[in-house]
Amino acid sequence: MAMDKYEVVFISNPLIGNLVPTVEFSRHLTRHDPRFSATILIITVHERIIVNLYTQSLATAASHSQSHVNFIHLPTVQPPTRYQYQSSLGYTSLFIDKHKPHVKHAISTLASTTSVAALFVDMFTTSMIDVAQDLGIPCYLFFASPASFLGFMLHLPALATQLAADFVDSHSGLIAPKDSAIELIVPTFSKPLPPSVLPSSVLKRNKDGYFWYLEHARRYTETMGIVVNTFLELEPHAIASLSISGLPPVYPVGPILDHAGASQWHTDGAQLHDSIMEWLDQQPPSSVVFLCFGSMGSLKGPQLREIAIGLERSGYRFLWSIREPPKGKLDLPGEYTNVEAVLPAGFLDRTAGLGLVCGWVHQVRVLSHQAIGGFVSHCGWNSILESVWHGVPIATWPVYAEQQMNAFELVKELGLGVEIRLDYREGSDLVVAEELERGLRRLMDGEDEVKAKVREMKSKSRMVLMKNGSSCKSLASLIQEISGRIQGLKKDC
Ligand code: UDP
């Protein structure tokens, strides 16, 4: 008897933090069950150099390997005009929405030769749920952020009522509680959330980003299931509180990581990357602190100078990734041509031998090196999972998106991180040198309990993917759900 075949299609927000885990999940699924093959629909944004390097590498990878994952680059569309949006999420959401006809065409073409079992959207491509509904294809959500934040999104409509009643617009442009005792209760967090850790788009209630947060959250409930890149042992409270009747079932299948990481596709400056690894080879175990602020993170001159002073005062060995702030509102950070100019005079000479300053770095490779003893991170979820996988404790320095909430969860709920700040964001007070120095001392020389927990979570993060591990079982349930639904549809025909 011929084996059933299941073709699944993915469409992701074209950013590293969303697209890479989506691609890795499609690989994980198709490797796990040979009945599945996947097609990833790629949205192109010409300005995003790093993302384009990644997507160009995907076609080569697909042609060289035995992979069951294919890639279709969608035709480009006109971006929304600047009168149509107020925030970068507004821009992204409208821009993605404009791809609907191309997505419909691509899936219809696929469906003419094979049966399409599912469309997976991600946290910001929810307008494609319309396409799935039009074509009668079951739609699922692939969520690349933690279960705690998924719960926040699902709870947002209820929270909006409280935000309207208990908060006022402050002069900083962010809303502030009418009373300092006001707490936010979100079921996926075991502790009340301080309003200061909410995403900026939610705190700027009068901008379109807030509308889009609500709109995406509303649409999550229209899907048949939500796949989350997390695992039960990491977020037990959050995952348990998501099994509420009326919500789509949640499948924690992580940690899904790109273990080869950027070294496979960001080959510019390969020599420089090799020299970083050679330098790490010469450092004692767990002696180097690594600082990196994500694919979209870049701090301004005054903040960079405070970090430099703090590093120098602390005396720790360091590897520090610095990126130049984006030139245009919608661009991503780039590489400095002369980084010395933004650092205190003589910093690079004084710290030669003690530390290295670099631009885009092969983060996973760095985190896997035994010389790394701590990670000052912006708390993007992929970075957290990578750090846990390699057993490296984090000191939290969130910058954008949901990172403040991730930092809160890591430090206050899970005990897996050391606090530098939980609520830093653009426009915050500077983290001054002394504050960083104190954080580094706790990260590198204190907090044995945090280090022990991180070591324990490292081994759990590997076990869950093995046979009978919680994420492996969850993937099996998802496969059962997708294949069962298709079998059911076939019987009905
Ligand atoms: N990354 C990297 N080098 C850098 C910055 C980031 O390899 O210099 C990778 C990092 O390993 C992670 C991803 O980019 O896999 C960033 O995802 P995350 O969710 O942590 O943050 P985002 O960039 O989405 O804010």
Coordinates of C-alpha atoms and ligand atoms in Angstrom, one line a residue:
M1 CA 0.0 0.0 0.0
A2 CA 1.3 3.5 -0.9
M3 CA 2.4 5.6 2.1
D4 CA 0.3 8.7 2.8
K5 CA 2.1 11.9 2.1
Y6 CA 1.6 15.2 3.9
E7 CA 2.8 18.4 2.4
V8 CA 2.8 21.3 4.9
V9 CA 3.4 24.9 4.0
F10 CA 5.0 27.6 6.2
I11 CA 4.9 31.4 6.0
S12 CA 7.0 33.4 8.4
N13 CA 7.7 37.0 9.2
P14 CA 11.0 37.7 7.4
L15 CA 13.2 38.3 10.5
I16 CA 16.0 36.0 11.7
G17 CA 14.3 35.4 15.1
N18 CA 11.1 34.1 13.4
L19 CA 12.3 32.6 10.1
V20 CA 15.2 30.5 11.3
P21 CA 13.2 28.6 13.9
T22 CA 10.4 28.1 11.4
V23 CA 12.8 26.5 8.9
E24 CA 14.4 24.4 11.6
F25 CA 11.0 23.2 12.8
S26 CA 10.1 22.2 9.2
R27 CA 13.4 20.2 9.0
H28 CA 12.7 18.6 12.4
L29 CA 9.2 17.6 11.4
T30 CA 10.2 16.1 8.0
R31 CA 13.2 14.3 9.5
H32 CA 11.0 12.9 12.3
D33 CA 8.3 11.5 9.9
P34 CA 9.2 10.8 6.3
R35 CA 5.6 11.0 5.3
F36 CA 5.9 14.8 5.7
S37 CA 7.5 17.3 3.3
A38 CA 7.5 21.0 3.7
T39 CA 7.5 24.2 1.6
I40 CA 8.5 27.5 3.1
L41 CA 7.2 30.6 1.4
I42 CA 9.8 33.4 1.7
I43 CA 8.9 37.0 1.9
T44 CA 11.7 39.3 0.6
V45 CA 12.6 42.6 2.1
H46 CA 15.5 44.0 0.1
E47 CA 16.9 46.2 2.9
R48 CA 17.4 43.2 5.3
I49 CA 20.9 42.1 4.4
I50 CA 21.3 39.5 7.1
V51 CA 17.9 37.9 6.4
N52 CA 18.7 37.9 2.6
L53 CA 22.0 36.1 3.2
Y54 CA 20.1 33.5 5.1
T55 CA 17.3 33.0 2.6
Q56 CA 19.8 32.8 -0.3
S57 CA 21.7 30.1 1.5
L58 CA 18.5 28.0 1.9
A59 CA 18.1 27.3 -1.8
T60 CA 21.7 26.0 -1.9
A61 CA 21.1 23.9 1.2
A62 CA 17.9 22.4 -0.3
S63 CA 19.6 21.5 -3.6
H64 CA 22.7 19.9 -1.8
S65 CA 20.9 17.8 0.8
Q66 CA 18.4 15.0 1.0
S67 CA 16.1 17.5 2.5
H68 CA 12.3 17.3 2.2
V69 CA 12.0 21.0 2.6
N70 CA 11.6 23.3 -0.4
F71 CA 11.6 27.0 -0.6
I72 CA 9.6 29.4 -2.8
H73 CA 10.6 33.0 -2.9
L74 CA 7.3 35.0 -3.3
P75 CA 7.2 37.9 -5.8
T76 CA 8.0 41.2 -4.1
V77 CA 5.2 43.7 -3.3
Q78 CA 5.0 47.4 -2.9
P79 CA 5.6 48.3 0.8
P80 CA 2.9 50.3 2.6
T81 CA 3.3 54.0 2.3
R82 CA 4.4 55.9 5.4
Y83 CA 0.9 57.3 5.8
Q84 CA -0.6 53.9 6.2
Y85 CA 1.3 52.9 9.4
Q86 CA 2.7 54.4 12.7
S87 CA 4.9 51.6 14.0
S88 CA 7.2 48.9 12.7
L89 CA 4.6 46.3 13.7
G90 CA 2.0 48.2 11.7
Y91 CA 4.4 48.3 8.7
T92 CA 5.2 44.6 9.0
S93 CA 1.5 43.5 9.4
L94 CA 0.4 45.5 6.4
F95 CA 3.4 44.5 4.3
I96 CA 2.7 40.8 5.0
D97 CA -1.0 41.2 4.3
K98 CA -0.2 42.5 0.8
H99 CA 1.4 39.1 0.0
K100 CA -2.0 37.3 0.3
P101 CA -2.6 36.9 -3.4
H102 CA 0.9 35.5 -4.0
V103 CA 0.5 33.1 -1.0
K104 CA -2.8 31.9 -2.4
H105 CA -1.4 31.4 -5.8
A106 CA 1.7 29.5 -4.5
I107 CA -0.4 27.2 -2.3
S108 CA -3.0 26.6 -5.1
T109 CA -0.2 25.7 -7.5
L110 CA 1.2 23.2 -5.0
A111 CA -2.3 21.8 -4.3
S112 CA -2.7 21.0 -8.0
T113 CA 0.0 18.4 -7.8
T114 CA 0.0 17.3 -4.1
S115 CA -2.5 17.4 -1.2
V116 CA -1.6 20.2 1.2
A117 CA -2.2 19.0 4.7
A118 CA -1.6 22.3 6.6
L119 CA -0.6 25.9 6.5
F120 CA 1.6 27.1 9.4
V121 CA 1.5 30.9 10.1
D122 CA 3.7 32.5 12.7
M123 CA 3.0 35.2 15.3
F124 CA 2.8 38.1 12.8
T125 CA 1.7 36.4 9.6
T126 CA -1.8 35.6 10.9
S127 CA -3.6 37.4 7.9
M128 CA -2.7 34.3 5.9
I129 CA -5.3 32.4 8.0
D130 CA -7.7 33.9 5.5
V131 CA -5.9 32.1 2.7
A132 CA -6.1 28.8 4.5
Q133 CA -9.8 29.4 5.1
D134 CA -10.4 30.3 1.4
L135 CA -8.6 27.1 0.3
G136 CA -10.1 24.8 2.9
I137 CA -6.7 24.0 4.4
P138 CA -6.3 23.4 8.2
C139 CA -4.2 26.2 9.7
Y140 CA -1.8 26.1 12.6
L141 CA 0.4 28.6 14.4
F142 CA 4.1 28.2 14.9
F143 CA 5.1 30.4 17.8
A144 CA 8.8 31.1 18.2
S145 CA 8.5 32.9 21.5
P146 CA 7.9 31.4 24.9
A147 CA 4.6 29.9 26.1
S148 CA 4.5 32.6 28.8
F149 CA 4.3 35.2 26.0
L150 CA 1.8 33.2 24.0
G151 CA -0.4 33.3 27.2
F152 CA 0.0 37.0 27.4
M153 CA -1.1 37.4 23.8
L154 CA -4.1 35.2 24.3
H155 CA -5.0 37.1 27.5
L156 CA -4.5 40.5 25.8
P157 CA -8.1 41.2 24.9
A158 CA -9.0 40.8 28.6
L159 CA -6.0 42.8 29.7
A160 CA -7.0 45.6 27.3
T161 CA -10.0 46.3 29.5
Q162 CA -7.8 46.7 32.5
L163 CA -5.3 48.8 30.6
A164 CA -8.1 51.2 29.5
A165 CA -9.4 51.5 33.1
D166 CA -6.3 51.6 35.2
F167 CA -3.7 53.3 33.0
V168 CA -3.1 56.8 31.7
D169 CA -1.0 58.1 28.9
S170 CA 2.2 59.5 30.4
H171 CA 4.5 62.2 29.0
S172 CA 7.0 59.6 27.9
G173 CA 4.5 58.3 25.4
L174 CA 4.1 55.0 27.3
I175 CA 1.1 54.4 29.4
A176 CA 1.5 54.3 33.2
P177 CA -0.6 52.8 36.0
K178 CA -2.9 55.3 37.8
D179 CA -1.7 53.7 41.0
S180 CA 1.7 52.2 41.6
A181 CA 0.1 49.2 43.4
I182 CA -1.6 48.1 40.2
E183 CA -0.5 44.6 39.1
L184 CA -1.2 42.7 36.0
I185 CA -2.3 39.1 36.4
V186 CA -1.6 36.9 33.3
P187 CA -2.3 33.2 33.8
T188 CA 0.9 32.0 32.1
F189 CA 3.0 33.9 34.7
S190 CA 2.9 32.6 38.3
K191 CA 3.7 36.1 39.6
P192 CA 2.0 39.4 38.9
L193 CA 3.6 41.2 36.0
P194 CA 5.0 44.7 36.6
P195 CA 3.5 46.9 33.8
S196 CA 7.1 48.1 33.0
V197 CA 7.9 44.8 31.3
L198 CA 5.1 44.9 28.8
P199 CA 6.1 45.3 25.1
S200 CA 6.5 48.9 23.9
S201 CA 3.7 48.5 21.4
V202 CA 1.3 47.6 24.2
L203 CA 2.6 50.5 26.3
K204 CA 2.0 52.9 23.4
R205 CA -1.7 52.3 23.3
N206 CA -2.4 55.1 21.0
K207 CA -0.2 53.8 18.1
D208 CA -1.3 51.2 15.6
G209 CA 1.2 48.6 17.0
Y210 CA -1.3 48.1 19.9
F211 CA -4.1 47.4 17.5
W212 CA -2.0 44.9 15.6
Y213 CA -1.0 43.1 18.8
L214 CA -4.7 42.7 19.6
E215 CA -5.6 41.6 16.1
H216 CA -2.8 38.9 15.8
A217 CA -3.7 37.6 19.3
R218 CA -7.4 37.4 18.3
R219 CA -6.5 35.3 15.2
Y220 CA -4.4 32.8 17.1
T221 CA -7.7 31.3 18.4
E222 CA -8.8 30.6 14.9
T223 CA -6.1 28.0 14.3
M224 CA -6.3 24.2 14.8
G225 CA -3.3 24.1 17.1
I226 CA -0.3 26.1 18.4
V227 CA 3.2 24.7 18.1
V228 CA 5.5 26.5 20.6
N229 CA 9.3 26.4 20.5
T230 CA 9.6 25.6 24.2
F231 CA 9.5 22.5 26.4
L232 CA 7.4 21.4 29.3
E233 CA 10.3 21.1 31.8
L234 CA 11.4 24.7 31.1
E235 CA 7.9 26.4 31.3
P236 CA 5.7 24.0 33.3
H237 CA 3.5 26.7 34.8
A238 CA 2.9 28.5 31.5
I239 CA 2.2 25.4 29.5
A240 CA -0.2 24.0 32.1
S241 CA -2.1 27.2 32.2
L242 CA -2.6 27.1 28.4
S243 CA -4.7 23.9 28.5
I244 CA -7.9 25.9 28.8
S245 CA -11.0 24.6 27.0
G246 CA -11.9 26.8 24.1
L247 CA -8.2 27.4 23.1
P248 CA -6.5 25.5 20.3
P249 CA -4.3 22.7 21.7
V250 CA -0.7 23.7 22.4
Y251 CA 2.2 21.6 21.3
P252 CA 5.6 22.4 23.1
V253 CA 8.1 20.8 20.7
G254 CA 11.3 22.6 21.5
P255 CA 14.0 23.5 21.8
I256 CA 14.3 23.7 18.0
L257 CA 17.6 25.3 17.3
D258 CA 19.8 25.9 14.3
H259 CA 22.9 24.2 15.7
A260 CA 25.1 25.1 12.7
G261 CA 23.9 28.6 13.1
A262 CA 25.0 31.6 11.2
S263 CA 28.4 30.0 10.4
Q264 CA 26.6 28.1 7.6
W265 CA 25.2 31.2 5.9
H266 CA 26.9 34.3 7.3
T267 CA 30.2 33.5 5.7
D268 CA 31.3 37.1 5.3
G269 CA 34.4 37.7 7.4
A270 CA 34.9 33.9 7.9
Q271 CA 38.5 34.5 8.8
L272 CA 37.5 37.0 11.5
H273 CA 35.1 34.4 13.0
D274 CA 37.8 31.8 12.9
S275 CA 40.1 34.1 14.8
I276 CA 37.5 34.7 17.4
M277 CA 37.2 30.9 18.0
E278 CA 41.0 30.6 18.1
W279 CA 41.1 33.4 20.7
L280 CA 38.4 31.6 22.7
D281 CA 40.5 28.4 22.5
Q282 CA 43.3 30.2 24.4
Q283 CA 41.1 31.3 27.3
P284 CA 40.5 29.3 30.5
P285 CA 37.2 27.5 30.9
S286 CA 34.2 29.6 31.8
S287 CA 36.3 32.8 32.0
V288 CA 34.8 34.9 29.2
V289 CA 31.6 37.0 29.3
F290 CA 29.8 37.2 26.0
L291 CA 27.7 40.3 25.2
C292 CA 25.3 40.2 22.2
F293 CA 22.0 42.0 21.7
G294 CA 20.2 40.0 19.0
S295 CA 19.7 40.3 15.2
M296 CA 18.0 43.7 15.7
G297 CA 19.8 45.1 18.7
S298 CA 22.1 48.1 18.6
L299 CA 22.8 50.4 21.4
K300 CA 23.7 54.1 21.0
G301 CA 27.1 55.8 21.7
P302 CA 26.5 56.8 25.4
Q303 CA 25.3 53.3 26.3
L304 CA 28.3 51.7 24.5
R305 CA 30.7 53.9 26.4
E306 CA 29.1 52.9 29.8
I307 CA 29.5 49.2 28.8
A308 CA 33.1 49.7 27.8
I309 CA 33.9 51.4 31.2
G310 CA 32.0 48.6 33.1
L311 CA 33.9 45.9 31.2
E312 CA 37.2 47.5 31.9
R313 CA 36.5 48.0 35.6
S314 CA 35.3 44.4 36.0
G315 CA 38.5 43.0 34.6
Y316 CA 36.7 40.0 33.1
R317 CA 37.7 38.6 29.7
F318 CA 35.0 39.5 27.2
L319 CA 33.7 39.0 23.7
W320 CA 31.4 41.9 22.8
S321 CA 29.2 42.1 19.6
I322 CA 28.5 45.7 18.7
R323 CA 26.2 46.6 15.7
E324 CA 25.7 50.0 14.2
P325 CA 22.1 51.4 14.7
P326 CA 19.9 51.1 11.6
K327 CA 20.2 54.0 9.1
G328 CA 16.5 53.9 8.1
K329 CA 13.5 53.4 10.3
L330 CA 12.8 50.0 8.8
D331 CA 16.4 48.8 8.3
L332 CA 18.2 46.4 10.5
P333 CA 21.5 47.2 12.3
G334 CA 24.6 47.1 10.2
E335 CA 28.4 46.7 10.8
Y336 CA 30.5 49.6 12.0
T337 CA 33.4 50.5 9.6
N338 CA 35.2 52.2 12.5
V339 CA 34.0 50.9 15.9
E340 CA 36.9 52.6 17.7
A341 CA 35.2 55.9 17.1
V342 CA 32.2 55.0 19.3
L343 CA 34.3 53.6 22.2
P344 CA 36.2 55.5 24.9
A345 CA 39.6 56.6 23.7
G346 CA 42.2 53.9 24.0
F347 CA 39.7 51.2 25.1
L348 CA 40.7 48.7 22.4
D349 CA 44.4 49.2 23.2
R350 CA 44.0 48.9 26.9
T351 CA 41.8 45.7 26.7
A352 CA 43.9 44.0 23.9
G353 CA 44.4 40.4 25.1
L354 CA 41.6 40.7 27.7
G355 CA 38.7 41.0 25.3
L356 CA 37.5 41.2 21.7
V357 CA 35.0 43.5 20.1
C358 CA 33.3 42.2 17.0
G359 CA 30.1 42.8 14.8
W360 CA 27.7 40.1 13.8
V361 CA 29.0 36.9 15.5
H362 CA 28.3 33.2 15.1
Q363 CA 26.4 33.2 18.4
V364 CA 25.7 29.4 18.7
R365 CA 29.3 28.5 18.0
V366 CA 30.4 31.0 20.6
L367 CA 27.9 29.8 23.2
S368 CA 29.1 26.2 22.6
H369 CA 32.7 27.1 23.5
Q370 CA 33.9 26.0 26.9
A371 CA 35.6 29.4 27.5
I372 CA 32.2 31.2 27.8
G373 CA 31.1 31.6 31.4
G374 CA 28.2 34.0 31.1
F375 CA 26.0 35.7 28.5
V376 CA 24.8 39.3 28.7
S377 CA 21.8 38.9 26.4
H378 CA 18.9 40.9 25.1
C379 CA 16.7 37.9 26.0
G380 CA 15.4 37.1 22.5
W381 CA 13.8 33.6 22.9
N382 CA 16.2 31.9 20.4
S383 CA 19.1 33.3 22.4
I384 CA 17.7 32.0 25.6
L385 CA 17.1 28.5 24.2
E386 CA 20.6 28.5 22.8
S387 CA 22.1 29.5 26.1
V388 CA 20.1 26.9 28.0
W389 CA 21.2 24.2 25.5
H390 CA 24.8 25.1 26.1
G391 CA 24.4 25.6 29.9
V392 CA 25.5 29.2 29.9
P393 CA 23.9 31.5 32.5
I394 CA 22.3 34.7 31.3
A395 CA 22.4 38.3 32.7
T396 CA 19.3 40.0 31.4
W397 CA 19.4 43.2 29.3
P398 CA 16.2 43.3 27.2
V399 CA 15.9 45.9 24.4
Y400 CA 12.8 45.4 22.2
A401 CA 9.8 43.2 21.4
E402 CA 8.7 40.8 24.2
Q403 CA 12.3 40.6 25.7
Q404 CA 11.4 42.5 28.9
M405 CA 8.8 39.8 29.7
N406 CA 11.3 37.0 28.8
A407 CA 13.8 38.6 31.1
F408 CA 11.2 38.7 33.9
E409 CA 10.3 35.1 33.4
L410 CA 14.0 34.0 33.3
V411 CA 14.9 35.8 36.5
K412 CA 11.8 36.0 38.6
E413 CA 9.9 32.8 37.6
L414 CA 12.5 30.3 36.4
G415 CA 15.6 31.3 38.4
L416 CA 17.7 30.8 35.3
G417 CA 19.1 34.3 34.9
V418 CA 20.8 37.2 36.8
E419 CA 19.2 40.6 36.5
I420 CA 21.0 43.6 35.0
R421 CA 17.7 45.1 34.0
L422 CA 14.3 43.6 33.3
D423 CA 12.6 46.7 31.8
Y424 CA 15.3 48.4 29.7
R425 CA 14.1 49.6 26.3
E426 CA 15.0 52.5 23.9
G427 CA 14.7 55.7 25.8
S428 CA 15.4 54.1 29.2
D429 CA 18.0 55.5 31.7
L430 CA 21.5 54.3 30.8
V431 CA 22.8 51.1 32.4
V432 CA 25.8 52.8 34.0
A433 CA 29.2 51.2 34.3
E434 CA 28.9 50.3 38.0
E435 CA 25.5 48.7 37.4
L436 CA 26.9 46.5 34.6
E437 CA 30.0 45.7 36.7
R438 CA 27.8 44.5 39.6
G439 CA 25.7 42.4 37.2
L440 CA 28.9 40.8 35.7
R441 CA 30.2 39.9 39.1
R442 CA 26.9 38.1 40.0
L443 CA 26.9 36.4 36.6
M444 CA 30.5 35.3 36.6
D445 CA 31.4 34.8 40.3
G446 CA 28.1 34.5 42.2
E447 CA 24.7 33.0 42.0
D448 CA 25.7 29.3 42.3
E449 CA 22.0 28.4 42.5
V450 CA 21.3 29.9 39.1
K451 CA 24.3 28.1 37.6
A452 CA 23.2 24.8 39.0
K453 CA 19.7 25.3 37.6
V454 CA 21.1 26.2 34.2
R455 CA 23.2 23.0 34.2
E456 CA 20.1 21.0 35.1
M457 CA 18.0 22.6 32.4
K458 CA 20.8 22.0 29.9
S459 CA 20.5 18.3 30.4
K460 CA 16.7 18.4 30.3
S461 CA 16.7 20.4 27.1
R462 CA 18.5 17.5 25.4
M463 CA 16.4 14.7 27.0
V464 CA 13.1 16.2 25.9
L465 CA 13.9 15.6 22.3
M466 CA 14.8 12.0 22.7
K467 CA 12.4 9.1 22.4
N468 CA 9.7 9.4 25.1
G469 CA 10.9 12.9 26.0
S470 CA 8.1 15.5 26.4
S471 CA 8.8 17.4 23.2
C472 CA 9.1 14.2 21.2
K473 CA 5.7 13.0 22.5
S474 CA 4.2 16.4 21.8
L475 CA 5.5 16.3 18.2
A476 CA 3.9 12.8 17.8
S477 CA 0.5 14.3 19.0
L478 CA 0.8 17.1 16.5
I479 CA 1.5 14.6 13.7
Q480 CA -1.4 12.6 14.8
E481 CA -3.6 15.7 14.8
I482 CA -2.6 16.7 11.3
S483 CA -2.7 13.3 9.7
G484 CA -6.0 12.4 11.6
R485 CA -7.6 15.6 10.3
I486 CA -6.7 14.8 6.7
Q487 CA -7.9 11.2 7.0
G488 CA -11.1 12.5 8.4
L489 CA -11.5 15.0 5.5
K490 CA -10.8 12.1 3.0
K491 CA -13.5 10.0 4.6
D492 CA -16.0 12.8 4.5
C493 CA -15.4 13.3 0.7
Ligands
UDP1 N1 22.5 35.9 16.2 C1 23.8 35.6 15.7 N2 24.7 36.5 15.8 C2 24.5 37.8 16.2 C3 23.2 38.1 16.6 C4 22.2 37.1 16.6 O1 24.0 34.4 15.3 O2 25.4 38.6 16.2 C5 21.4 34.8 16.1 C6 21.2 34.2 17.5 O3 22.1 33.0 17.6 C7 19.8 33.8 17.5 C8 19.1 34.8 16.5 O4 20.2 35.4 15.8 O5 19.6 32.5 16.9 C9 18.4 35.9 17.3 O6 17.2 35.4 17.7 P1 16.6 35.9 19.1 O7 15.2 35.3 19.2 O8 17.5 35.6 20.2 O9 16.5 37.5 19.0 P2 16.0 38.5 17.8 O10 17.1 38.7 16.9 O11 14.8 37.8 17.1 O12 15.6 39.7 18.6

